[in-house]
PDB file of C-alpha atoms and ligand atoms in Angstrom:
ATOM      1  CA  MET A1460      49.406  37.083 -59.816  1.00 58.00           C
ATOM      2  CA  GLU A1461      49.817  36.109 -56.377  1.00 63.00           C
ATOM      3  CA  PRO A1462      46.661  36.430 -54.209  1.00 64.00           C
ATOM      4  CA  GLU A1463      46.923  39.375 -51.922  1.00 73.00           C
ATOM      5  CA  ARG A1464      48.302  38.439 -48.442  1.00 70.00           C
ATOM      6  CA  THR A1465      46.172  39.436 -45.051  1.00 75.00           C
ATOM      7  CA  GLU A1466      47.300  39.241 -41.754  1.00 79.00           C
ATOM      8  CA  PRO A1467      45.512  36.356 -39.429  1.00 77.00           C
ATOM      9  CA  VAL A1468      42.642  38.275 -37.926  1.00 75.00           C
ATOM     10  CA  PRO A1469      43.151  37.748 -34.101  1.00 74.00           C
ATOM     11  CA  VAL A1470      40.491  35.403 -32.194  1.00 73.00           C
ATOM     12  CA  PRO A1471      38.917  37.314 -29.525  1.00 71.00           C
ATOM     13  CA  THR A1472      39.146  35.210 -26.087  1.00 71.00           C
ATOM     14  CA  PRO A1473      36.270  35.507 -23.710  1.00 67.00           C
ATOM     15  CA  SER A1474      36.625  37.967 -21.180  1.00 74.00           C
ATOM     16  CA  GLY A1475      36.199  36.709 -17.236  1.00 73.00           C
ATOM     17  CA  ALA A1476      33.011  38.175 -16.826  1.00 73.00           C
ATOM     18  CA  GLN A1477      32.229  36.050 -19.960  1.00 76.00           C
ATOM     19  CA  THR A1478      33.492  32.748 -18.849  1.00 81.00           C
ATOM     20  CA  GLY A1479      31.975  33.436 -15.311  1.00 84.00           C
ATOM     21  CA  ARG A1480      28.286  33.691 -17.006  1.00 86.00           C
ATOM     22  CA  ARG A1481      29.218  30.709 -19.595  1.00 88.00           C
ATOM     23  CA  ARG A1482      29.736  28.685 -16.136  1.00 91.00           C
ATOM     24  CA  PHE A1483      27.362  30.122 -14.434  1.00 91.00           C
ATOM     25  CA  LEU A1484      24.562  29.336 -17.250  1.00 92.00           C
ATOM     26  CA  ARG A1485      25.972  25.243 -17.276  1.00 93.00           C
ATOM     27  CA  TYR A1486      25.400  25.061 -14.210  1.00 94.00           C
ATOM     28  CA  LEU A1487      21.669  26.611 -13.990  1.00 94.00           C
ATOM     29  CA  LEU A1488      21.664  23.853 -16.928  1.00 95.00           C
ATOM     30  CA  GLY A1489      22.852  21.114 -14.961  1.00 94.00           C
ATOM     31  CA  LEU A1490      20.639  21.837 -12.598  1.00 95.00           C
ATOM     32  CA  SER A1491      17.946  21.776 -14.467  1.00 95.00           C
ATOM     33  CA  VAL A1492      18.455  18.755 -16.002  1.00 96.00           C
ATOM     34  CA  PHE A1493      18.935  17.170 -12.517  1.00 95.00           C
ATOM     35  CA  SER A1494      15.722  18.189 -11.424  1.00 95.00           C
ATOM     36  CA  THR A1495      14.232  16.892 -13.843  1.00 95.00           C
ATOM     37  CA  LEU A1496      15.315  13.377 -13.678  1.00 95.00           C
ATOM     38  CA  ALA A1497      14.610  13.613  -9.917  1.00 93.00           C
ATOM     39  CA  MET A1498      11.065  14.548 -10.247  1.00 93.00           C
ATOM     40  CA  VAL A1499      11.062  11.854 -12.969  1.00 92.00           C
ATOM     41  CA  ALA A1500      12.543   9.000 -10.431  1.00 91.00           C
ATOM     42  CA  THR A1501      11.198   9.661  -7.353  1.00 90.00           C
ATOM     43  CA  PRO A1502       6.945   8.510  -8.584  1.00 86.00           C
ATOM     44  CA  VAL A1503       9.040   4.941 -10.419  1.00 89.00           C
ATOM     45  CA  LEU A1504      10.914   4.844  -6.990  1.00 88.00           C
ATOM     46  CA  ALA A1505       8.231   4.925  -5.225  1.00 85.00           C
ATOM     47  CA  PHE A1506       5.713   2.668  -7.430  1.00 83.00           C
ATOM     48  CA  LEU A1507       8.308  -0.314  -7.591  1.00 86.00           C
ATOM     49  CA  VAL A1508       9.816  -0.529  -4.023  1.00 83.00           C
ATOM     50  CA  PRO A1509       6.523  -1.749  -2.193  1.00 72.00           C
ATOM     51  CA  PRO A1510       5.603   0.458   1.618  1.00 68.00           C
ATOM     52  CA  PRO A1511       6.680  -1.181   4.479  1.00 64.00           C
ATOM     53  CA  SER A1512       3.596  -3.617   5.794  1.00 55.00           C
ATOM     54  CA  SER A1513       1.595  -2.809   8.733  1.00 50.00           C
ATOM     55  CA  SER A1514       1.410  -6.688   9.457  1.00 46.00           C
ATOM     56  CA  ASN A1515       5.266  -7.209  10.552  1.00 45.00           C
ATOM     57  CA  GLN A1516       4.530  -4.396  13.208  1.00 48.00           C
ATOM     58  CA  ALA A1517       3.802  -7.555  15.611  1.00 48.00           C
ATOM     59  CA  GLY A1518       5.706  -9.867  14.076  1.00 58.00           C
ATOM     60  CA  GLY A1519       3.419 -11.008  11.931  1.00 84.00           C
ATOM     61  CA  ARG A1520       0.255 -11.121  13.862  1.00 89.00           C
ATOM     62  CA  VAL A1521      -1.806  -8.234  13.795  1.00 91.00           C
ATOM     63  CA  PRO A1522      -3.887  -6.512  16.546  1.00 93.00           C
ATOM     64  CA  ALA A1523      -7.783  -7.043  15.917  1.00 92.00           C
ATOM     65  CA  GLY A1524      -8.771  -5.238  19.214  1.00 91.00           C
ATOM     66  CA  THR A1525      -9.883  -6.565  22.944  1.00 92.00           C
ATOM     67  CA  THR A1526     -12.791  -9.216  23.498  1.00 91.00           C
ATOM     68  CA  ALA A1527     -14.828  -6.031  24.967  1.00 93.00           C
ATOM     69  CA  ASP A1528     -14.753  -4.773  21.341  1.00 92.00           C
ATOM     70  CA  ILE A1529     -15.933  -7.588  20.032  1.00 93.00           C
ATOM     71  CA  PRO A1530     -18.464  -9.220  22.745  1.00 93.00           C
ATOM     72  CA  VAL A1531     -19.882 -12.436  23.120  1.00 94.00           C
ATOM     73  CA  GLY A1532     -23.132 -12.439  20.500  1.00 94.00           C
ATOM     74  CA  THR A1533     -21.210  -9.843  17.769  1.00 95.00           C
ATOM     75  CA  GLY A1534     -18.436 -10.117  15.539  1.00 95.00           C
ATOM     76  CA  LYS A1535     -16.583  -6.935  13.497  1.00 95.00           C
ATOM     77  CA  VAL A1536     -14.792  -6.597  10.436  1.00 95.00           C
ATOM     78  CA  VAL A1537     -10.853  -5.424  10.847  1.00 94.00           C
ATOM     79  CA  ALA A1538      -7.922  -5.349   8.571  1.00 92.00           C
ATOM     80  CA  MET A1539      -5.073  -7.665   7.995  1.00 90.00           C
ATOM     81  CA  GLY A1540      -3.093  -5.320   5.743  1.00 86.00           C
ATOM     82  CA  SER A1541      -5.293  -5.190   2.618  1.00 88.00           C
ATOM     83  CA  THR A1542      -7.374  -8.369   3.562  1.00 91.00           C
ATOM     84  CA  PRO A1543      -9.872  -7.782   5.320  1.00 95.00           C
ATOM     85  CA  VAL A1544     -10.645 -10.240   8.366  1.00 95.00           C
ATOM     86  CA  ILE A1545     -14.645 -11.054   9.858  1.00 96.00           C
ATOM     87  CA  VAL A1546     -13.686 -11.667  13.661  1.00 96.00           C
ATOM     88  CA  THR A1547     -16.408 -13.604  15.869  1.00 96.00           C
ATOM     89  CA  ASN A1548     -17.133 -14.299  20.016  1.00 95.00           C
ATOM     90  CA  THR A1549     -19.548 -16.711  20.074  1.00 94.00           C
ATOM     91  CA  ALA A1550     -20.206 -19.073  23.135  1.00 94.00           C
ATOM     92  CA  GLN A1551     -17.430 -21.183  21.488  1.00 94.00           C
ATOM     93  CA  GLY A1552     -14.934 -19.147  21.650  1.00 94.00           C
ATOM     94  CA  ILE A1553     -13.016 -16.298  18.857  1.00 95.00           C
ATOM     95  CA  HIS A1554     -12.952 -16.948  15.279  1.00 96.00           C
ATOM     96  CA  ALA A1555     -11.709 -14.885  12.425  1.00 96.00           C
ATOM     97  CA  PHE A1556     -12.403 -15.681   8.520  1.00 96.00           C
ATOM     98  CA  SER A1557     -12.190 -14.082   5.994  1.00 96.00           C
ATOM     99  CA  ALA A1558     -14.685 -11.588   5.382  1.00 96.00           C
ATOM    100  CA  VAL A1559     -14.687 -11.539   1.248  1.00 96.00           C
ATOM    101  CA  CYS A1560     -17.986 -13.363   0.414  1.00 97.00           C
ATOM    102  CA  THR A1561     -17.464 -16.943  -1.221  1.00 96.00           C
ATOM    103  CA  HIS A1562     -20.024 -16.177  -3.561  1.00 96.00           C
ATOM    104  CA  LEU A1563     -19.537 -12.545  -5.796  1.00 96.00           C
ATOM    105  CA  GLY A1564     -16.987 -11.531  -3.104  1.00 95.00           C
ATOM    106  CA  CYS A1565     -18.935  -8.841  -0.755  1.00 96.00           C
ATOM    107  CA  ILE A1566     -17.986  -7.966   2.126  1.00 96.00           C
ATOM    108  CA  VAL A1567     -19.620 -10.178   4.445  1.00 97.00           C
ATOM    109  CA  ALA A1568     -20.702  -8.339   8.488  1.00 96.00           C
ATOM    110  CA  PHE A1569     -22.147 -10.010  11.476  1.00 96.00           C
ATOM    111  CA  ASP A1570     -25.712  -9.918  11.988  1.00 96.00           C
ATOM    112  CA  THR A1571     -26.985 -10.430  15.385  1.00 94.00           C
ATOM    113  CA  THR A1572     -30.386 -10.658  14.401  1.00 95.00           C
ATOM    114  CA  LEU A1573     -29.375 -13.734  13.159  1.00 93.00           C
ATOM    115  CA  GLY A1574     -26.562 -14.502  14.920  1.00 94.00           C
ATOM    116  CA  GLN A1575     -24.835 -14.924  11.992  1.00 96.00           C
ATOM    117  CA  ILE A1576     -22.409 -13.632   9.677  1.00 97.00           C
ATOM    118  CA  ALA A1577     -24.204 -12.562   6.640  1.00 97.00           C
ATOM    119  CA  CYS A1578     -23.598 -11.138   3.320  1.00 96.00           C
ATOM    120  CA  PRO A1579     -25.299  -7.903   2.273  1.00 96.00           C
ATOM    121  CA  CYS A1580     -25.338  -8.886  -1.874  1.00 95.00           C
ATOM    122  CA  HIS A1581     -27.649 -11.754  -1.927  1.00 96.00           C
ATOM    123  CA  GLY A1582     -28.230 -13.579   1.396  1.00 95.00           C
ATOM    124  CA  GLY A1583     -25.553 -16.020   2.041  1.00 96.00           C
ATOM    125  CA  THR A1584     -24.906 -16.687   5.916  1.00 97.00           C
ATOM    126  CA  PHE A1585     -22.427 -18.232   8.038  1.00 97.00           C
ATOM    127  CA  ASN A1586     -21.766 -20.294  10.589  1.00 97.00           C
ATOM    128  CA  PRO A1587     -19.990 -18.044  13.047  1.00 96.00           C
ATOM    129  CA  ASP A1588     -17.847 -20.930  14.512  1.00 96.00           C
ATOM    130  CA  THR A1589     -16.819 -22.682  11.928  1.00 96.00           C
ATOM    131  CA  GLY A1590     -17.079 -20.380   8.522  1.00 96.00           C
ATOM    132  CA  ALA A1591     -19.721 -22.923   6.935  1.00 96.00           C
ATOM    133  CA  VAL A1592     -22.519 -22.103   4.370  1.00 97.00           C
ATOM    134  CA  THR A1593     -25.649 -21.612   6.325  1.00 97.00           C
ATOM    135  CA  ALA A1594     -27.607 -20.198   3.683  1.00 95.00           C
ATOM    136  CA  GLY A1595     -27.850 -18.778  -0.274  1.00 95.00           C
ATOM    137  CA  PRO A1596     -26.066 -19.296  -2.577  1.00 96.00           C
ATOM    138  CA  PRO A1597     -22.378 -18.947  -1.708  1.00 96.00           C
ATOM    139  CA  PRO A1598     -20.433 -22.492  -2.838  1.00 97.00           C
ATOM    140  CA  ALA A1599     -17.618 -22.742  -0.159  1.00 96.00           C
ATOM    141  CA  PRO A1600     -17.782 -21.785   3.915  1.00 97.00           C
ATOM    142  CA  LEU A1601     -15.231 -18.756   4.749  1.00 97.00           C
ATOM    143  CA  PRO A1602     -11.635 -19.556   5.079  1.00 97.00           C
ATOM    144  CA  PRO A1603     -10.737 -19.571   8.342  1.00 96.00           C
ATOM    145  CA  VAL A1604      -7.992 -17.060   9.737  1.00 95.00           C
ATOM    146  CA  THR A1605      -5.202 -18.210  13.000  1.00 95.00           C
ATOM    147  CA  VAL A1606      -6.941 -15.966  15.925  1.00 94.00           C
ATOM    148  CA  VAL A1607      -4.775 -15.699  19.304  1.00 93.00           C
ATOM    149  CA  VAL A1608      -6.439 -14.293  22.169  1.00 93.00           C
ATOM    150  CA  GLU A1609      -3.908 -12.907  24.714  1.00 93.00           C
ATOM    151  CA  LYS A1610      -5.369 -11.665  28.625  1.00 91.00           C
ATOM    152  CA  ASP A1611      -8.049  -9.624  26.420  1.00 91.00           C
ATOM    153  CA  GLN A1612      -6.042  -8.883  23.156  1.00 94.00           C
ATOM    154  CA  ILE A1613      -7.037 -10.177  20.129  1.00 94.00           C
ATOM    155  CA  PHE A1614      -4.195 -11.110  17.223  1.00 94.00           C
ATOM    156  CA  LEU A1615      -4.611 -12.529  14.124  1.00 94.00           C
ATOM    157  CA  VAL A1616      -2.084 -14.194  12.593  1.00 92.00           C
ATOM    158  CA  ASN A1617      -0.677 -14.238   9.000  1.00 81.00           C
ATOM    159  CA  GLY A1618       0.043 -16.773   7.141  1.00 69.00           C
TER     160      GLY A1618
HETATM  161  S1  FES B2551     -21.445 -12.147  -2.998  1.00 70.12           S
HETATM  162 FE1  FES B2551     -22.470 -12.749  -0.939  1.00 70.12          FE
HETATM  163  S2  FES B2551     -23.979 -13.929  -1.521  1.00 70.12           S
HETATM  164 FE2  FES B2551     -23.791 -13.063  -3.396  1.00 70.12          FE
END
């Protein structure tokens, strides 16, 4: 016995309205994928690309204030990029040193009573002209930082 033949069933073709909806849904899907990738990539790129350093603004020189800001017999801690630096003004002139104590890394300050650089953590003190240890546990002097004075402007020099 021969199988019964049937007419081929016509496949419905999408109407113009259905094609438009599919295209719109594909557009929304692509947009959401793009948005998700952008939300993930932006913070990763921001982390990987460092921001411009403020120390490059004056050709490797960082403004540290004026001589009026740091009168003779005082000192001031300023930021050179991410490094704290103490600028001192004494009868011998203006000097600058790393403000990170060589003992355990506390940030030093100028003690106007002692007339020296002093560390608040363990009582270490440093000569404001040379950075040499004058008392306390610090094992080494404060590393010097190059300082330039032009008229009344004080600049720290990188490097
Ligand atoms: S950290 Fe400065 S004296 Fe100890």
